[in-house]
PDB file of C-alpha atoms in Angstrom:
ATOM      1  CA  MET A 282       2.286 -21.601  -4.671  1.00 81.00           C
ATOM      2  CA  ARG A 283       2.941 -20.802  -0.851  1.00 86.00           C
ATOM      3  CA  ILE A 284       1.028 -17.917   1.302  1.00 89.00           C
ATOM      4  CA  ALA A 285       2.642 -17.533   4.847  1.00 88.00           C
ATOM      5  CA  ILE A 286       0.847 -15.912   7.272  1.00 88.00           C
ATOM      6  CA  VAL A 287       2.793 -15.423  10.639  1.00 88.00           C
ATOM      7  CA  LYS A 288       0.334 -13.923  13.409  1.00 86.00           C
ATOM      8  CA  GLU A 289      -0.204 -14.917  16.873  1.00 84.00           C
ATOM      9  CA  ALA A 290      -2.531 -18.190  16.465  1.00 85.00           C
ATOM     10  CA  SER A 291      -5.637 -16.945  17.231  1.00 85.00           C
ATOM     11  CA  ILE A 292      -9.675 -17.704  16.136  1.00 87.00           C
ATOM     12  CA  TYR A 293      -9.404 -14.550  13.790  1.00 85.00           C
ATOM     13  CA  ARG A 294      -5.608 -16.004  12.332  1.00 86.00           C
ATOM     14  CA  GLU A 295      -7.512 -18.958  12.143  1.00 89.00           C
ATOM     15  CA  GLY A 296     -10.384 -17.973   9.643  1.00 88.00           C
ATOM     16  CA  LEU A 297      -8.110 -15.991   7.918  1.00 88.00           C
ATOM     17  CA  VAL A 298      -6.553 -19.691   6.999  1.00 90.00           C
ATOM     18  CA  GLY A 299      -9.920 -20.678   5.998  1.00 90.00           C
ATOM     19  CA  VAL A 300     -10.821 -17.097   3.514  1.00 90.00           C
ATOM     20  CA  LEU A 301      -7.671 -17.303   2.339  1.00 91.00           C
ATOM     21  CA  SER A 302      -7.789 -21.194   1.510  1.00 91.00           C
ATOM     22  CA  ASN A 303     -11.182 -21.084   0.245  1.00 91.00           C
ATOM     23  CA  GLU A 304     -10.373 -18.797  -2.357  1.00 90.00           C
ATOM     24  CA  PHE A 305      -6.839 -18.691  -3.792  1.00 90.00           C
ATOM     25  CA  LYS A 306      -7.225 -22.132  -3.881  1.00 88.00           C
ATOM     26  CA  ALA A 307      -3.823 -22.799  -6.458  1.00 87.00           C
ATOM     27  CA  TYR A 308      -2.017 -21.646  -2.974  1.00 87.00           C
ATOM     28  CA  ASP A 309      -0.851 -23.756  -0.050  1.00 87.00           C
ATOM     29  CA  ILE A 310      -2.592 -20.762   2.953  1.00 90.00           C
ATOM     30  CA  ILE A 311       0.211 -21.345   6.234  1.00 87.00           C
ATOM     31  CA  ALA A 312       0.725 -19.396   9.443  1.00 86.00           C
ATOM     32  CA  VAL A 313       3.178 -19.722  12.094  1.00 84.00           C
ATOM     33  CA  GLU A 314       3.704 -18.523  14.721  1.00 83.00           C
ATOM     34  CA  PRO A 315       5.936 -15.090  14.917  1.00 80.00           C
ATOM     35  CA  GLN A 316       8.705 -16.427  17.102  1.00 78.00           C
ATOM     36  CA  GLN A 317       8.479 -19.690  15.496  1.00 78.00           C
ATOM     37  CA  GLN A 318       9.151 -17.725  12.097  1.00 73.00           C
ATOM     38  CA  GLY A 319      12.423 -19.132  11.381  1.00 73.00           C
ATOM     39  CA  LYS A 320      10.382 -22.240  10.372  1.00 70.00           C
ATOM     40  CA  LEU A 321       9.920 -20.363   7.257  1.00 71.00           C
ATOM     41  CA  ARG A 322      13.419 -20.496   6.019  1.00 71.00           C
ATOM     42  CA  ASP A 323      11.359 -24.478   4.867  1.00 65.00           C
ATOM     43  CA  TYR A 324       9.020 -23.360   2.722  1.00 71.00           C
ATOM     44  CA  ILE A 325       9.353 -21.665  -0.750  1.00 79.00           C
ATOM     45  CA  ILE A 326       7.512 -18.152  -0.404  1.00 82.00           C
ATOM     46  CA  ASP A 327       5.165 -16.097  -2.810  1.00 84.00           C
ATOM     47  CA  LEU A 328       3.924 -14.161  -0.401  1.00 90.00           C
ATOM     48  CA  LEU A 329       3.781 -13.323   3.536  1.00 90.00           C
ATOM     49  CA  ILE A 330       1.706 -11.860   5.414  1.00 91.00           C
ATOM     50  CA  ILE A 331       3.731 -10.496   8.283  1.00 90.00           C
ATOM     51  CA  ASP A 332       1.769  -9.044  11.876  1.00 90.00           C
ATOM     52  CA  ILE A 333       3.727  -6.557  12.977  1.00 88.00           C
ATOM     53  CA  ASP A 334       2.016  -5.338  16.281  1.00 87.00           C
ATOM     54  CA  THR A 335       4.356  -8.507  17.727  1.00 82.00           C
ATOM     55  CA  ASP A 336       7.745  -8.515  20.286  1.00 77.00           C
ATOM     56  CA  ILE A 337       9.363 -10.291  16.786  1.00 78.00           C
ATOM     57  CA  ASP A 338      12.354  -8.247  14.821  1.00 81.00           C
ATOM     58  CA  THR A 339       9.806  -7.880  12.157  1.00 81.00           C
ATOM     59  CA  ILE A 340      12.296  -4.997   9.920  1.00 83.00           C
ATOM     60  CA  SER A 341      14.660  -7.913   9.828  1.00 82.00           C
ATOM     61  CA  LEU A 342      12.405 -10.340   8.259  1.00 80.00           C
ATOM     62  CA  ILE A 343      10.667  -8.565   6.052  1.00 85.00           C
ATOM     63  CA  ASN A 344      14.693  -7.748   4.774  1.00 84.00           C
ATOM     64  CA  THR A 345      15.242 -10.653   4.782  1.00 80.00           C
ATOM     65  CA  TYR A 346      12.227 -11.891   1.709  1.00 81.00           C
ATOM     66  CA  MET A 347      13.044  -8.799   0.443  1.00 82.00           C
ATOM     67  CA  LYS A 348      16.035  -9.977  -0.476  1.00 79.00           C
ATOM     68  CA  ASN A 349      14.275 -13.285  -2.443  1.00 77.00           C
ATOM     69  CA  ASN A 350      12.055 -10.458  -4.494  1.00 79.00           C
ATOM     70  CA  LYS A 351       8.951 -12.216  -2.127  1.00 84.00           C
ATOM     71  CA  LYS A 352       5.318 -10.207  -2.463  1.00 90.00           C
ATOM     72  CA  ILE A 353       5.448  -8.395   1.390  1.00 92.00           C
ATOM     73  CA  ILE A 354       2.687  -8.031   2.985  1.00 93.00           C
ATOM     74  CA  VAL A 355       2.008  -6.460   6.625  1.00 92.00           C
ATOM     75  CA  TRP A 356      -0.652  -5.871   8.867  1.00 90.00           C
ATOM     76  CA  THR A 357      -1.295  -4.029  12.323  1.00 88.00           C
ATOM     77  CA  GLU A 358      -4.200  -2.649  14.202  1.00 85.00           C
ATOM     78  CA  ASP A 359      -2.122   0.773  15.390  1.00 83.00           C
ATOM     79  CA  ASN A 360      -2.489   3.346  12.949  1.00 76.00           C
ATOM     80  CA  ASP A 361       0.569   4.653  15.258  1.00 75.00           C
ATOM     81  CA  HIS A 362       2.550   1.708  15.029  1.00 79.00           C
ATOM     82  CA  PRO A 363       6.651   3.526  15.620  1.00 79.00           C
ATOM     83  CA  ASP A 364       7.563   0.730  12.836  1.00 80.00           C
ATOM     84  CA  LEU A 365       5.358   2.302  10.199  1.00 81.00           C
ATOM     85  CA  THR A 366       7.389   5.096   8.879  1.00 77.00           C
ATOM     86  CA  GLU A 367      10.612   2.418   8.036  1.00 79.00           C
ATOM     87  CA  LEU A 368       8.186  -0.103   6.625  1.00 83.00           C
ATOM     88  CA  PHE A 369       6.847   2.704   4.470  1.00 80.00           C
ATOM     89  CA  LYS A 370      10.318   3.518   2.963  1.00 77.00           C
ATOM     90  CA  MET A 371      10.675   0.292   2.081  1.00 82.00           C
ATOM     91  CA  ASP A 372       7.739  -0.076  -0.316  1.00 82.00           C
ATOM     92  CA  LEU A 373       5.984  -3.230   0.630  1.00 89.00           C
ATOM     93  CA  ASN A 374       3.511  -4.473  -1.867  1.00 90.00           C
ATOM     94  CA  GLY A 375       0.695  -4.355   0.592  1.00 91.00           C
ATOM     95  CA  TYR A 376      -0.044  -2.251   3.580  1.00 91.00           C
ATOM     96  CA  PHE A 377      -3.322  -3.935   5.835  1.00 91.00           C
ATOM     97  CA  PHE A 378      -5.268  -1.972   8.185  1.00 87.00           C
ATOM     98  CA  ASN A 379      -6.850  -4.839  10.983  1.00 83.00           C
ATOM     99  CA  GLY A 380     -10.626  -5.249  10.885  1.00 77.00           C
ATOM    100  CA  MET A 381     -11.024  -5.959   7.096  1.00 83.00           C
ATOM    101  CA  GLU A 382     -13.766  -7.141   5.510  1.00 85.00           C
ATOM    102  CA  LYS A 383     -13.394 -10.980   3.211  1.00 87.00           C
ATOM    103  CA  LYS A 384     -14.849  -8.782   0.038  1.00 89.00           C
ATOM    104  CA  GLU A 385     -11.600  -6.292   0.567  1.00 89.00           C
ATOM    105  CA  LEU A 386      -9.164  -8.486   1.622  1.00 90.00           C
ATOM    106  CA  VAL A 387      -9.214 -11.260  -1.243  1.00 91.00           C
ATOM    107  CA  HIS A 388      -9.813  -7.496  -3.490  1.00 90.00           C
ATOM    108  CA  ALA A 389      -6.574  -6.746  -1.623  1.00 91.00           C
ATOM    109  CA  ILE A 390      -4.445  -9.682  -2.381  1.00 92.00           C
ATOM    110  CA  GLU A 391      -5.766 -10.870  -6.061  1.00 91.00           C
ATOM    111  CA  LYS A 392      -3.856  -6.915  -6.263  1.00 89.00           C
ATOM    112  CA  ILE A 393      -0.597  -7.459  -5.007  1.00 91.00           C
ATOM    113  CA  ILE A 394      -0.505 -11.538  -6.636  1.00 89.00           C
ATOM    114  CA  SER A 395      -1.235  -9.120  -9.778  1.00 88.00           C
ATOM    115  CA  GLY A 396       2.361  -7.345  -9.423  1.00 87.00           C
ATOM    116  CA  GLN A 397      -0.130  -4.325  -7.463  1.00 87.00           C
ATOM    117  CA  ASN A 398       0.458  -2.079  -4.347  1.00 86.00           C
ATOM    118  CA  TYR A 399      -2.535  -2.201  -1.534  1.00 87.00           C
ATOM    119  CA  ILE A 400      -2.681   0.479   1.346  1.00 85.00           C
ATOM    120  CA  HIS A 401      -5.607   0.309   3.648  1.00 84.00           C
ATOM    121  CA  GLU A 402      -7.428   3.732   3.396  1.00 77.00           C
ATOM    122  CA  GLU A 403      -7.075   3.822   7.297  1.00 76.00           C
ATOM    123  CA  LEU A 404      -3.124   3.958   6.709  1.00 78.00           C
ATOM    124  CA  THR A 405      -3.296   5.873   3.655  1.00 72.00           C
ATOM    125  CA  GLN A 406      -2.391   9.321   5.053  1.00 65.00           C
ATOM    126  CA  ILE A 407      -0.445   8.256   7.675  1.00 66.00           C
ATOM    127  CA  LEU A 408       1.881   6.688   5.064  1.00 65.00           C
ATOM    128  CA  LEU A 409       1.760   9.864   2.010  1.00 64.00           C
ATOM    129  CA  GLY A 410       2.199  12.074   5.718  1.00 61.00           C
ATOM    130  CA  ASP A 411       5.416  10.507   6.271  1.00 57.00           C
ATOM    131  CA  TYR A 412       6.747  10.457   2.326  1.00 56.00           C
ATOM    132  CA  ARG A 413       6.648  14.060   2.490  1.00 55.00           C
ATOM    133  CA  GLU A 414       8.844  14.204   5.180  1.00 55.00           C
ATOM    134  CA  ILE A 415      11.068  12.032   4.267  1.00 50.00           C
ATOM    135  CA  HIS A 416      10.707  13.449   0.395  1.00 52.00           C
ATOM    136  CA  ASN A 417      10.755  16.947   1.000  1.00 52.00           C
ATOM    137  CA  ARG A 418      12.424  17.805  -2.598  1.00 50.00           C
ATOM    138  CA  LYS A 419      11.687  20.603  -5.080  1.00 51.00           C
ATOM    139  CA  ASP A 420       8.432  20.665  -7.961  1.00 56.00           C
ATOM    140  CA  LYS A 421       9.969  18.694 -11.269  1.00 66.00           C
ATOM    141  CA  ARG A 422       7.553  18.418 -12.980  1.00 71.00           C
ATOM    142  CA  PRO A 423       7.489  15.668 -15.717  1.00 79.00           C
ATOM    143  CA  VAL A 424       7.828  16.767 -19.194  1.00 78.00           C
ATOM    144  CA  GLY A 425       5.513  15.870 -21.723  1.00 81.00           C
ATOM    145  CA  VAL A 426       3.232  13.734 -19.110  1.00 86.00           C
ATOM    146  CA  PHE A 427       0.585  15.929 -17.290  1.00 90.00           C
ATOM    147  CA  THR A 428      -1.997  18.362 -19.469  1.00 91.00           C
ATOM    148  CA  ASN A 429      -1.337  21.506 -17.750  1.00 88.00           C
ATOM    149  CA  ARG A 430      -5.021  21.029 -16.073  1.00 91.00           C
ATOM    150  CA  GLU A 431      -3.824  17.853 -14.765  1.00 92.00           C
ATOM    151  CA  TRP A 432      -0.987  18.526 -13.117  1.00 89.00           C
ATOM    152  CA  GLU A 433      -3.153  20.973 -11.327  1.00 89.00           C
ATOM    153  CA  VAL A 434      -5.356  18.398 -10.283  1.00 93.00           C
ATOM    154  CA  MET A 435      -2.183  15.844  -9.127  1.00 90.00           C
ATOM    155  CA  GLU A 436      -0.654  18.408  -7.040  1.00 85.00           C
ATOM    156  CA  LEU A 437      -4.705  19.139  -5.287  1.00 88.00           C
ATOM    157  CA  LEU A 438      -5.082  15.320  -5.067  1.00 89.00           C
ATOM    158  CA  ALA A 439      -0.919  14.512  -3.348  1.00 83.00           C
ATOM    159  CA  GLN A 440      -2.729  17.139  -0.568  1.00 80.00           C
ATOM    160  CA  GLY A 441      -5.608  14.897  -0.134  1.00 81.00           C
ATOM    161  CA  TYR A 442      -8.139  17.337  -2.038  1.00 86.00           C
ATOM    162  CA  SER A 443     -11.152  15.264  -2.948  1.00 89.00           C
ATOM    163  CA  ASN A 444     -13.072  15.554  -5.404  1.00 91.00           C
ATOM    164  CA  ASN A 445     -15.623  18.142  -4.267  1.00 91.00           C
ATOM    165  CA  ARG A 446     -12.887  20.284  -3.364  1.00 90.00           C
ATOM    166  CA  ILE A 447     -10.805  19.802  -6.686  1.00 92.00           C
ATOM    167  CA  SER A 448     -14.115  20.495  -8.471  1.00 92.00           C
ATOM    168  CA  SER A 449     -14.875  24.155  -6.162  1.00 90.00           C
ATOM    169  CA  THR A 450     -10.454  25.217  -5.481  1.00 89.00           C
ATOM    170  CA  LEU A 451     -10.398  24.812  -9.494  1.00 90.00           C
ATOM    171  CA  TYR A 452     -13.959  26.019 -10.975  1.00 89.00           C
ATOM    172  CA  ILE A 453     -14.551  22.557 -13.335  1.00 91.00           C
ATOM    173  CA  THR A 454     -17.736  20.004 -12.693  1.00 91.00           C
ATOM    174  CA  ASP A 455     -17.362  17.107 -10.237  1.00 92.00           C
ATOM    175  CA  LYS A 456     -17.792  15.208 -13.604  1.00 93.00           C
ATOM    176  CA  THR A 457     -14.695  17.408 -15.493  1.00 94.00           C
ATOM    177  CA  VAL A 458     -12.775  16.192 -12.385  1.00 94.00           C
ATOM    178  CA  LYS A 459     -12.981  12.479 -12.504  1.00 94.00           C
ATOM    179  CA  ASN A 460     -11.723  12.234 -16.180  1.00 95.00           C
ATOM    180  CA  HIS A 461      -8.714  14.444 -14.888  1.00 94.00           C
ATOM    181  CA  ILE A 462      -8.360  11.847 -13.025  1.00 95.00           C
ATOM    182  CA  SER A 463      -9.141   9.082 -14.671  1.00 95.00           C
ATOM    183  CA  SER A 464      -6.880  10.145 -17.616  1.00 95.00           C
ATOM    184  CA  ILE A 465      -4.204  10.526 -14.504  1.00 94.00           C
ATOM    185  CA  LEU A 466      -4.474   6.794 -13.381  1.00 94.00           C
ATOM    186  CA  ARG A 467      -3.947   5.424 -17.075  1.00 93.00           C
ATOM    187  CA  LYS A 468      -0.982   7.555 -18.269  1.00 93.00           C
ATOM    188  CA  LEU A 469       0.581   5.919 -14.812  1.00 92.00           C
ATOM    189  CA  GLU A 470      -1.121   3.073 -15.326  1.00 91.00           C
ATOM    190  CA  VAL A 471      -2.145   2.672 -11.296  1.00 90.00           C
ATOM    191  CA  PRO A 472      -5.272   1.451 -10.479  1.00 89.00           C
ATOM    192  CA  ASP A 473      -5.821   4.521  -7.894  1.00 89.00           C
ATOM    193  CA  ARG A 474      -4.850   8.085  -6.403  1.00 88.00           C
ATOM    194  CA  THR A 475      -2.687   6.674  -3.334  1.00 85.00           C
ATOM    195  CA  ASN A 476      -1.247   4.934  -5.786  1.00 87.00           C
ATOM    196  CA  ALA A 477      -1.217   8.073  -8.536  1.00 89.00           C
ATOM    197  CA  VAL A 478       0.007  10.376  -5.403  1.00 86.00           C
ATOM    198  CA  ILE A 479       2.655   7.554  -4.426  1.00 84.00           C
ATOM    199  CA  THR A 480       3.563   7.633  -7.911  1.00 86.00           C
ATOM    200  CA  ALA A 481       4.628  11.257  -8.228  1.00 84.00           C
ATOM    201  CA  LEU A 482       5.916  11.772  -4.546  1.00 79.00           C
ATOM    202  CA  LYS A 483       8.696   9.253  -4.926  1.00 79.00           C
ATOM    203  CA  ASN A 484       9.397  10.402  -8.738  1.00 81.00           C
ATOM    204  CA  GLN A 485       9.825  13.964  -6.878  1.00 75.00           C
ATOM    205  CA  TRP A 486       7.176  15.863  -9.407  1.00 80.00           C
ATOM    206  CA  PHE A 487       6.068  18.025  -6.623  1.00 65.00           C
ATOM    207  CA  HIS A 488       7.163  19.306  -3.069  1.00 57.00           C
ATOM    208  CA  VAL A 489       4.383  19.139  -0.810  1.00 51.00           C
ATOM    209  CA  SER A 490       5.230  20.997   2.731  1.00 51.00           C
TER     210      SER A 490
END
């Protein structure tokens, strides 16, 4: 099994390779210069990590590996990157932001390897905002999934409400809010509130203006 990192040579990249080599011993970790990404054709890649802050056509590279059902993570240090909206529409496995701590990085990659998705919190609101504009639809509540109160909590989560704000809006305790969110995550089989909202938006369950 192999993880490939498409990123300019730097001390940071070497450190990244070292961390992944130590933490994912079952994987062969390789690093490739963006301008030499054609070399990837010589390898069987299971997970591709692409730094999108380069001059190469990252969209085409991603499309190539998506067709082969490979797991793909994009990495940026620019939360205003012009390709982020297009990349989010592609529903990739991971969206990483520069400066991730080792613990978070390892946790995120473990989730992706296990079949889940991961979006760094720095990019969450930007990407969700883009998705709301892209998928502007009428409410379409799923039948038999949520209780009325869970649905109200779900709608507020989609609008970016914190637990405290949900609590004050619905006149329920913070503990009750947490219980409703836990139930929502369990029913949707997702690990966190961000993925719950993304699932709801993808299924066009509600409209967020």
